[in-house]
Short mmCIF file of C-alpha atoms in Angstrom, two decimals:
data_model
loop_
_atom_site.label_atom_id
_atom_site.label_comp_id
_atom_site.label_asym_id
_atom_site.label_seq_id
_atom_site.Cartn_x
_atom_site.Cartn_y
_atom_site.Cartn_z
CA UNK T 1 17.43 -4.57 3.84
CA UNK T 2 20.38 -6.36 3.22
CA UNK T 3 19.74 -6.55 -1.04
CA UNK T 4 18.51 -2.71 -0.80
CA UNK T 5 21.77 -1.52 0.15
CA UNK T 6 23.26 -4.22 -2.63
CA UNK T 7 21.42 -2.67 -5.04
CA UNK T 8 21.84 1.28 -3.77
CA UNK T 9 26.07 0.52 -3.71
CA UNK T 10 26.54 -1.92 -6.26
CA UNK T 11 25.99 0.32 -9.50
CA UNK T 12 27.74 3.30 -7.92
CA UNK T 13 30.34 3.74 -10.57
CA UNK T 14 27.22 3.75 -12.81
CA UNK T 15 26.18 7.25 -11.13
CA UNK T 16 24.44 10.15 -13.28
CA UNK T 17 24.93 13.54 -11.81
CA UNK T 18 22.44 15.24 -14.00
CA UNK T 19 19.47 12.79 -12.92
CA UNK T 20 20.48 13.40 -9.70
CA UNK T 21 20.35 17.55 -9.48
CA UNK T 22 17.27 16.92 -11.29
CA UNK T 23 15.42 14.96 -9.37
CA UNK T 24 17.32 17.27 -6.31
CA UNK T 25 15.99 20.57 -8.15
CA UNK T 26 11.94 18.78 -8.33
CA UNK T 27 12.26 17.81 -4.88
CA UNK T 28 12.68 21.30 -3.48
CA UNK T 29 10.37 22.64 -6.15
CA UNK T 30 7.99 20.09 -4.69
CA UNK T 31 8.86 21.05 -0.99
CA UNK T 32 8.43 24.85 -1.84
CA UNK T 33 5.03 24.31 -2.97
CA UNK T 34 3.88 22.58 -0.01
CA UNK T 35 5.39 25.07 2.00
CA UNK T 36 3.55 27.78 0.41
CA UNK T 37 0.62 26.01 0.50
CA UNK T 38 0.27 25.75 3.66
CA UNK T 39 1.33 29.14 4.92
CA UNK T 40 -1.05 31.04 2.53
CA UNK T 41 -3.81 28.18 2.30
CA UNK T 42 -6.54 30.18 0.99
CA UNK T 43 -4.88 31.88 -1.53
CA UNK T 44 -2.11 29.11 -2.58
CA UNK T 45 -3.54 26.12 -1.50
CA UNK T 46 -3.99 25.01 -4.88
CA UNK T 47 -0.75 24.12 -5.16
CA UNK T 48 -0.44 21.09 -2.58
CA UNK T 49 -2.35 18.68 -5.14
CA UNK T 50 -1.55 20.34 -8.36
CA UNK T 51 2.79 20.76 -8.59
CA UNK T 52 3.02 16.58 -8.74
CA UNK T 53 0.80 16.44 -12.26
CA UNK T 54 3.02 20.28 -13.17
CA UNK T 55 6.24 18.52 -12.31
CA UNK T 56 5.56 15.49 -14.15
CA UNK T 57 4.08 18.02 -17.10
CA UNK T 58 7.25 20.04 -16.75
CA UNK T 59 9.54 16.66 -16.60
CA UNK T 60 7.89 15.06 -19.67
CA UNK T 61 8.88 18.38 -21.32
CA UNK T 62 12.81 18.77 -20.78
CA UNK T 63 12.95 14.99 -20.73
CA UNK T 64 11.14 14.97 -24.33
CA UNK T 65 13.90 17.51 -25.86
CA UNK T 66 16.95 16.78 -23.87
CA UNK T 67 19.18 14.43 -25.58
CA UNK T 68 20.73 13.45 -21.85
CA UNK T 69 17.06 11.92 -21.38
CA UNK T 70 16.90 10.31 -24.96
CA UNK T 71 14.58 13.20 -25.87
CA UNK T 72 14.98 14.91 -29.42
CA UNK T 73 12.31 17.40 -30.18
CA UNK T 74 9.28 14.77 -28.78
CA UNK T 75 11.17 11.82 -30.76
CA UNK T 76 13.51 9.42 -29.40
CA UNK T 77 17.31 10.32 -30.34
CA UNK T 78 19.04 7.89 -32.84
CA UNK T 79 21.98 5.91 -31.83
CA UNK T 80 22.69 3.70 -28.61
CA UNK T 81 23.23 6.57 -26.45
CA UNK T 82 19.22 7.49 -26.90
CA UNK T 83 18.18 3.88 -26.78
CA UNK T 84 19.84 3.69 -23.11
CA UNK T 85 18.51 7.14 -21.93
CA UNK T 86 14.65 6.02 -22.68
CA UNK T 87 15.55 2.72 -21.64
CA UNK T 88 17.21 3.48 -17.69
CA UNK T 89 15.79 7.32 -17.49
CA UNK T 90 12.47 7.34 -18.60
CA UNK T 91 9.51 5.63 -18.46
CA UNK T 92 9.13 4.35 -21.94
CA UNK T 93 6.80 2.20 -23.97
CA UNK T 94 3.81 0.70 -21.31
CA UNK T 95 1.53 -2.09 -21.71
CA UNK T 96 -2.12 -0.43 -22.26
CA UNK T 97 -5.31 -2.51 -21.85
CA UNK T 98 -6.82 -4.72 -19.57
CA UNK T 99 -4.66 -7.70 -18.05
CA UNK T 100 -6.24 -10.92 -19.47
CA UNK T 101 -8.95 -12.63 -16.84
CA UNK T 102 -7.71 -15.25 -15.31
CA UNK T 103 -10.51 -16.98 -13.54
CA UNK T 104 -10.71 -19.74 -15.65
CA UNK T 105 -7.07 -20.42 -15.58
CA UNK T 106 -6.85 -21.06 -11.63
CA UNK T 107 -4.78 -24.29 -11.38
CA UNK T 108 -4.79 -25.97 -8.03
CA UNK T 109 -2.46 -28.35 -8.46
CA UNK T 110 -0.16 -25.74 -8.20
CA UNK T 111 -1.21 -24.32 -4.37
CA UNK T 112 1.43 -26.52 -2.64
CA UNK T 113 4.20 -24.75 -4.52
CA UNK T 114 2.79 -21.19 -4.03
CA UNK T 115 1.28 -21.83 -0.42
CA UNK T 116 4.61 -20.91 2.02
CA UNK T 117 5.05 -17.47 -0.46
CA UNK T 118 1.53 -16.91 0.10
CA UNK T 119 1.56 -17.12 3.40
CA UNK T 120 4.60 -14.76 4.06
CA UNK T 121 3.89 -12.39 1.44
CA UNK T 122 0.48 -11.85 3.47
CA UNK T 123 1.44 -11.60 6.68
CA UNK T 124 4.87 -8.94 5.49
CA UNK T 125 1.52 -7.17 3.15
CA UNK T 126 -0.71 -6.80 5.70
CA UNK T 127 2.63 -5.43 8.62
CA UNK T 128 3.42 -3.10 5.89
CA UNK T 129 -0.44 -1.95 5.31
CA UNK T 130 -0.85 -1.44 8.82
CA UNK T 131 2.43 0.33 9.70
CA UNK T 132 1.30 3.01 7.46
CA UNK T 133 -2.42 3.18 8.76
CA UNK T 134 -0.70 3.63 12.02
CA UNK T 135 1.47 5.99 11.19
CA UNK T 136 -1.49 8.80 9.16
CA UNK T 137 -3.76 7.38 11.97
CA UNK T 138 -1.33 8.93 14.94
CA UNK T 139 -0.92 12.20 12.02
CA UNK T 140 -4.04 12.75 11.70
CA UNK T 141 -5.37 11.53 15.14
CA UNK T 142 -7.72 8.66 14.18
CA UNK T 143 -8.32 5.33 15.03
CA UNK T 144 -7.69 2.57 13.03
CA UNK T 145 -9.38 -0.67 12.50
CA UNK T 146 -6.81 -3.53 11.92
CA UNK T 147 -9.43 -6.44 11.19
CA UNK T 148 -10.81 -4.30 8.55
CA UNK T 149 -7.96 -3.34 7.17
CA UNK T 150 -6.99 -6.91 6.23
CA UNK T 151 -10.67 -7.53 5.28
CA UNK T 152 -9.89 -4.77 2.62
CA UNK T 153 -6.90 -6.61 1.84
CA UNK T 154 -7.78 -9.63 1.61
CA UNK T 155 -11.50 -9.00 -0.89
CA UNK T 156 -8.92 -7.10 -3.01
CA UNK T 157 -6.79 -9.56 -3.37
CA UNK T 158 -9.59 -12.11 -3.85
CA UNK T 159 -10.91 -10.24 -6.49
CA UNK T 160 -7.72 -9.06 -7.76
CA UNK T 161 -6.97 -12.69 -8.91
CA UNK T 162 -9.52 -13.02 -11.01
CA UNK T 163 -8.41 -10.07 -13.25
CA UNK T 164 -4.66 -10.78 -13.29
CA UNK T 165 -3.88 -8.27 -10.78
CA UNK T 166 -0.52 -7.99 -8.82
CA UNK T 167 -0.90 -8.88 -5.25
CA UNK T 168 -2.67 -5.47 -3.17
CA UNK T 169 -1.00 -4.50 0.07
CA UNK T 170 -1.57 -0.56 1.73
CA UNK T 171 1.69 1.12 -0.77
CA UNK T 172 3.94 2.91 1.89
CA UNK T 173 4.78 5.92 -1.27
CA UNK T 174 1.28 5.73 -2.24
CA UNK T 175 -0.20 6.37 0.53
CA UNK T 176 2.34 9.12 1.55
CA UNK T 177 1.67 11.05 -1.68
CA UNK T 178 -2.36 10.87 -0.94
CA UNK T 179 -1.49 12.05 2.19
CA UNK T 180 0.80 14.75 1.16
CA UNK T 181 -1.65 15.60 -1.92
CA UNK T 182 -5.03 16.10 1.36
CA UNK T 183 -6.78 12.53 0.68
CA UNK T 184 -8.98 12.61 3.63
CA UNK T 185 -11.40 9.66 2.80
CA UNK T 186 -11.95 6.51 1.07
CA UNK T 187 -13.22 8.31 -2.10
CA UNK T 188 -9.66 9.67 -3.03
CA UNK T 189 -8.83 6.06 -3.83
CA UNK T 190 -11.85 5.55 -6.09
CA UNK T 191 -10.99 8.73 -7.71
CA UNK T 192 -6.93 7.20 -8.34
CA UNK T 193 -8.49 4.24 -9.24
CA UNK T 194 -10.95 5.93 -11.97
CA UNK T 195 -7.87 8.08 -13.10
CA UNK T 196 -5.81 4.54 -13.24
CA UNK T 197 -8.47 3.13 -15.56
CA UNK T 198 -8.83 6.11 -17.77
CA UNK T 199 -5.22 5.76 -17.99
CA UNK T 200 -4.24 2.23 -19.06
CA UNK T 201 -7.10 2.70 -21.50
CA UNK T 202 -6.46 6.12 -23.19
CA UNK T 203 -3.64 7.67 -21.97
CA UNK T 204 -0.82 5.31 -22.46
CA UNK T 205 -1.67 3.81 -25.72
CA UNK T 206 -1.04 7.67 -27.14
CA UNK T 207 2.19 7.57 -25.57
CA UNK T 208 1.89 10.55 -23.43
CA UNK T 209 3.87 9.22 -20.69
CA UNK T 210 6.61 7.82 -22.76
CA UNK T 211 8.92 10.81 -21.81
CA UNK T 212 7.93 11.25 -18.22
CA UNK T 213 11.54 11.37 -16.34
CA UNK T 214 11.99 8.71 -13.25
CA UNK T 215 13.61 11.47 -11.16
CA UNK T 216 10.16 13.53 -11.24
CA UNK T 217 8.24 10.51 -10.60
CA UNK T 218 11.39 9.99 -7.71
CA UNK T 219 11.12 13.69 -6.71
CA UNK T 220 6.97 13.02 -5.81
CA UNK T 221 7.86 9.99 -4.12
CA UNK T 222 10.79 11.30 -1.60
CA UNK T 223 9.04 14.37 -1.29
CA UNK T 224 5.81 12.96 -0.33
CA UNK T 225 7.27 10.35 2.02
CA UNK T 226 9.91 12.55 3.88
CA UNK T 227 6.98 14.65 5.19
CA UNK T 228 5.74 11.71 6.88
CA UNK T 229 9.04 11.18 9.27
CA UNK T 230 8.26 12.67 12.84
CA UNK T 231 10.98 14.94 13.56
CA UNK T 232 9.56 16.16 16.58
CA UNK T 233 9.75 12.80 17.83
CA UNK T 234 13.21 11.97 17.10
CA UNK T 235 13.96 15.12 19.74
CA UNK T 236 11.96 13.42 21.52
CA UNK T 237 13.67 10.15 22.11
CA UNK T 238 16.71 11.57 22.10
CA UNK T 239 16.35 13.44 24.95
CA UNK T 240 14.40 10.92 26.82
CA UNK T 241 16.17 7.43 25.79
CA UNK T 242 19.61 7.34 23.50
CA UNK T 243 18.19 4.08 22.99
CA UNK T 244 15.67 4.48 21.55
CA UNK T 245 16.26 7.19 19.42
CA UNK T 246 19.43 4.76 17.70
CA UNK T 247 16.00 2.28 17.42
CA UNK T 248 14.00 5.20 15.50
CA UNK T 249 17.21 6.09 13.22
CA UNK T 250 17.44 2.05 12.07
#
């Protein structure tokens, strides 16, 4: 927590107001839609899963022609001052392709070093994974499954180091923005997964993402996860237990 807040307060000076009214101006525009969306479901419910790809559309647009954003008629600007914007307010060149397989370069000489990290990074993965489940679970009034959760976890992770994959845990924002978008089953993620592959592959070789703002992909993240926190539980606890409720505001 401690190295969050170091790195929320430390570049302060450092602070861009026009990132941060637009990333202010998605998040409502992202809150609207969902609010619309839900009061007129039949004939606006389109809108839940479709305004994160139009705001990222809409951001890759002003972004791609906005010299604040390094953005000069779909070509970087010249100078310094566009080689910082693409570099700290857009997304920028990606690595396309597969990762390299790694299988054959497993080297256990090496599991003493990485064992302790292992250990903790799996235990903090799989608190983190289930903390989530929880929380959708008691949204959505479900039950979940903890050893199968960390059976998921741990076959993806056992596969996912064969194929040079970063270490799988249940994503907090990802799993917010399924939630938010109406993922109701395991087939959303094989869908995002498809989409993934389809993108590493096509998509970001052609650059199309090369503009996209971070304060729209910012905007679908707080948006997505700030529908997640229980307000009706906070009056809750407050009226019940002070304590508590300074507990649920940590």
């Amino acid at each position: 927590v401690y190295k969050t807040l170091e790195n929320i307060f430390t570049p302060i000076a450092a602070f861009d107001w026009i990132t941060f009214l637009c990333g202010i101006s998605f998040w409502f525009m992202l809150w609207g839609s969902r609010f619309l969306a839900n009061k007129y479901k039949r004939r606006l419910g389109w809108l839940r899963p479709c305004m994160p790809l139009a705001s990222c559309i809409l951001g890759i647009v002003i972004a791609a022609n906005v010299p604040h954003f390094g953005g000069c008629g779909f070509s970087q600007c010249p100078g310094p001052a566009g080689e910082y914007a693409v570099k700290n307010r857009v997304v920028g060149e990606l690595p396309g392709g597969f990762a390299p397989l790694s299988i054959n370069s497993f080297d256990f000489s090496k599991l003493g070093r990485v064992l302790p990290t292992a250990i903790s990074a799996s235990i903090i993965g799989f608190m983190e994974s289930i903390a989530i489940a929880k929380s959708l679970a008691a949204k959505h009034k479900y039950e979940v499954e903890p050893g199968q959760e960390l059976f998921a976890i741990g076959m993806s992770n056992l596969l996912g180091s064969m194929f040079s994959s970063y270490p799988i845990t249940g994503s907090f924002s990802r799993s917010a923005v399924s939630n938010n978008l109406g993922a109701q089953t395991n087939l959303a993620g094989f869908v995002t997964a498809s989409l993934m592959l389809l993108t590493v592959l096509v998509l970001v070789p052609s650059k199309v993402f090369y503009f996209l703002p971070l304060f729209a992909l910012a905007a679908i993240v707080c948006s997505s996860v700030t529908n997640l926190v229980d307000i009706a539980e906070m009056r809750y606890l407050w009226r019940v237990k002070k304590s508590d409720w300074c507990l649920w505001m940590l």
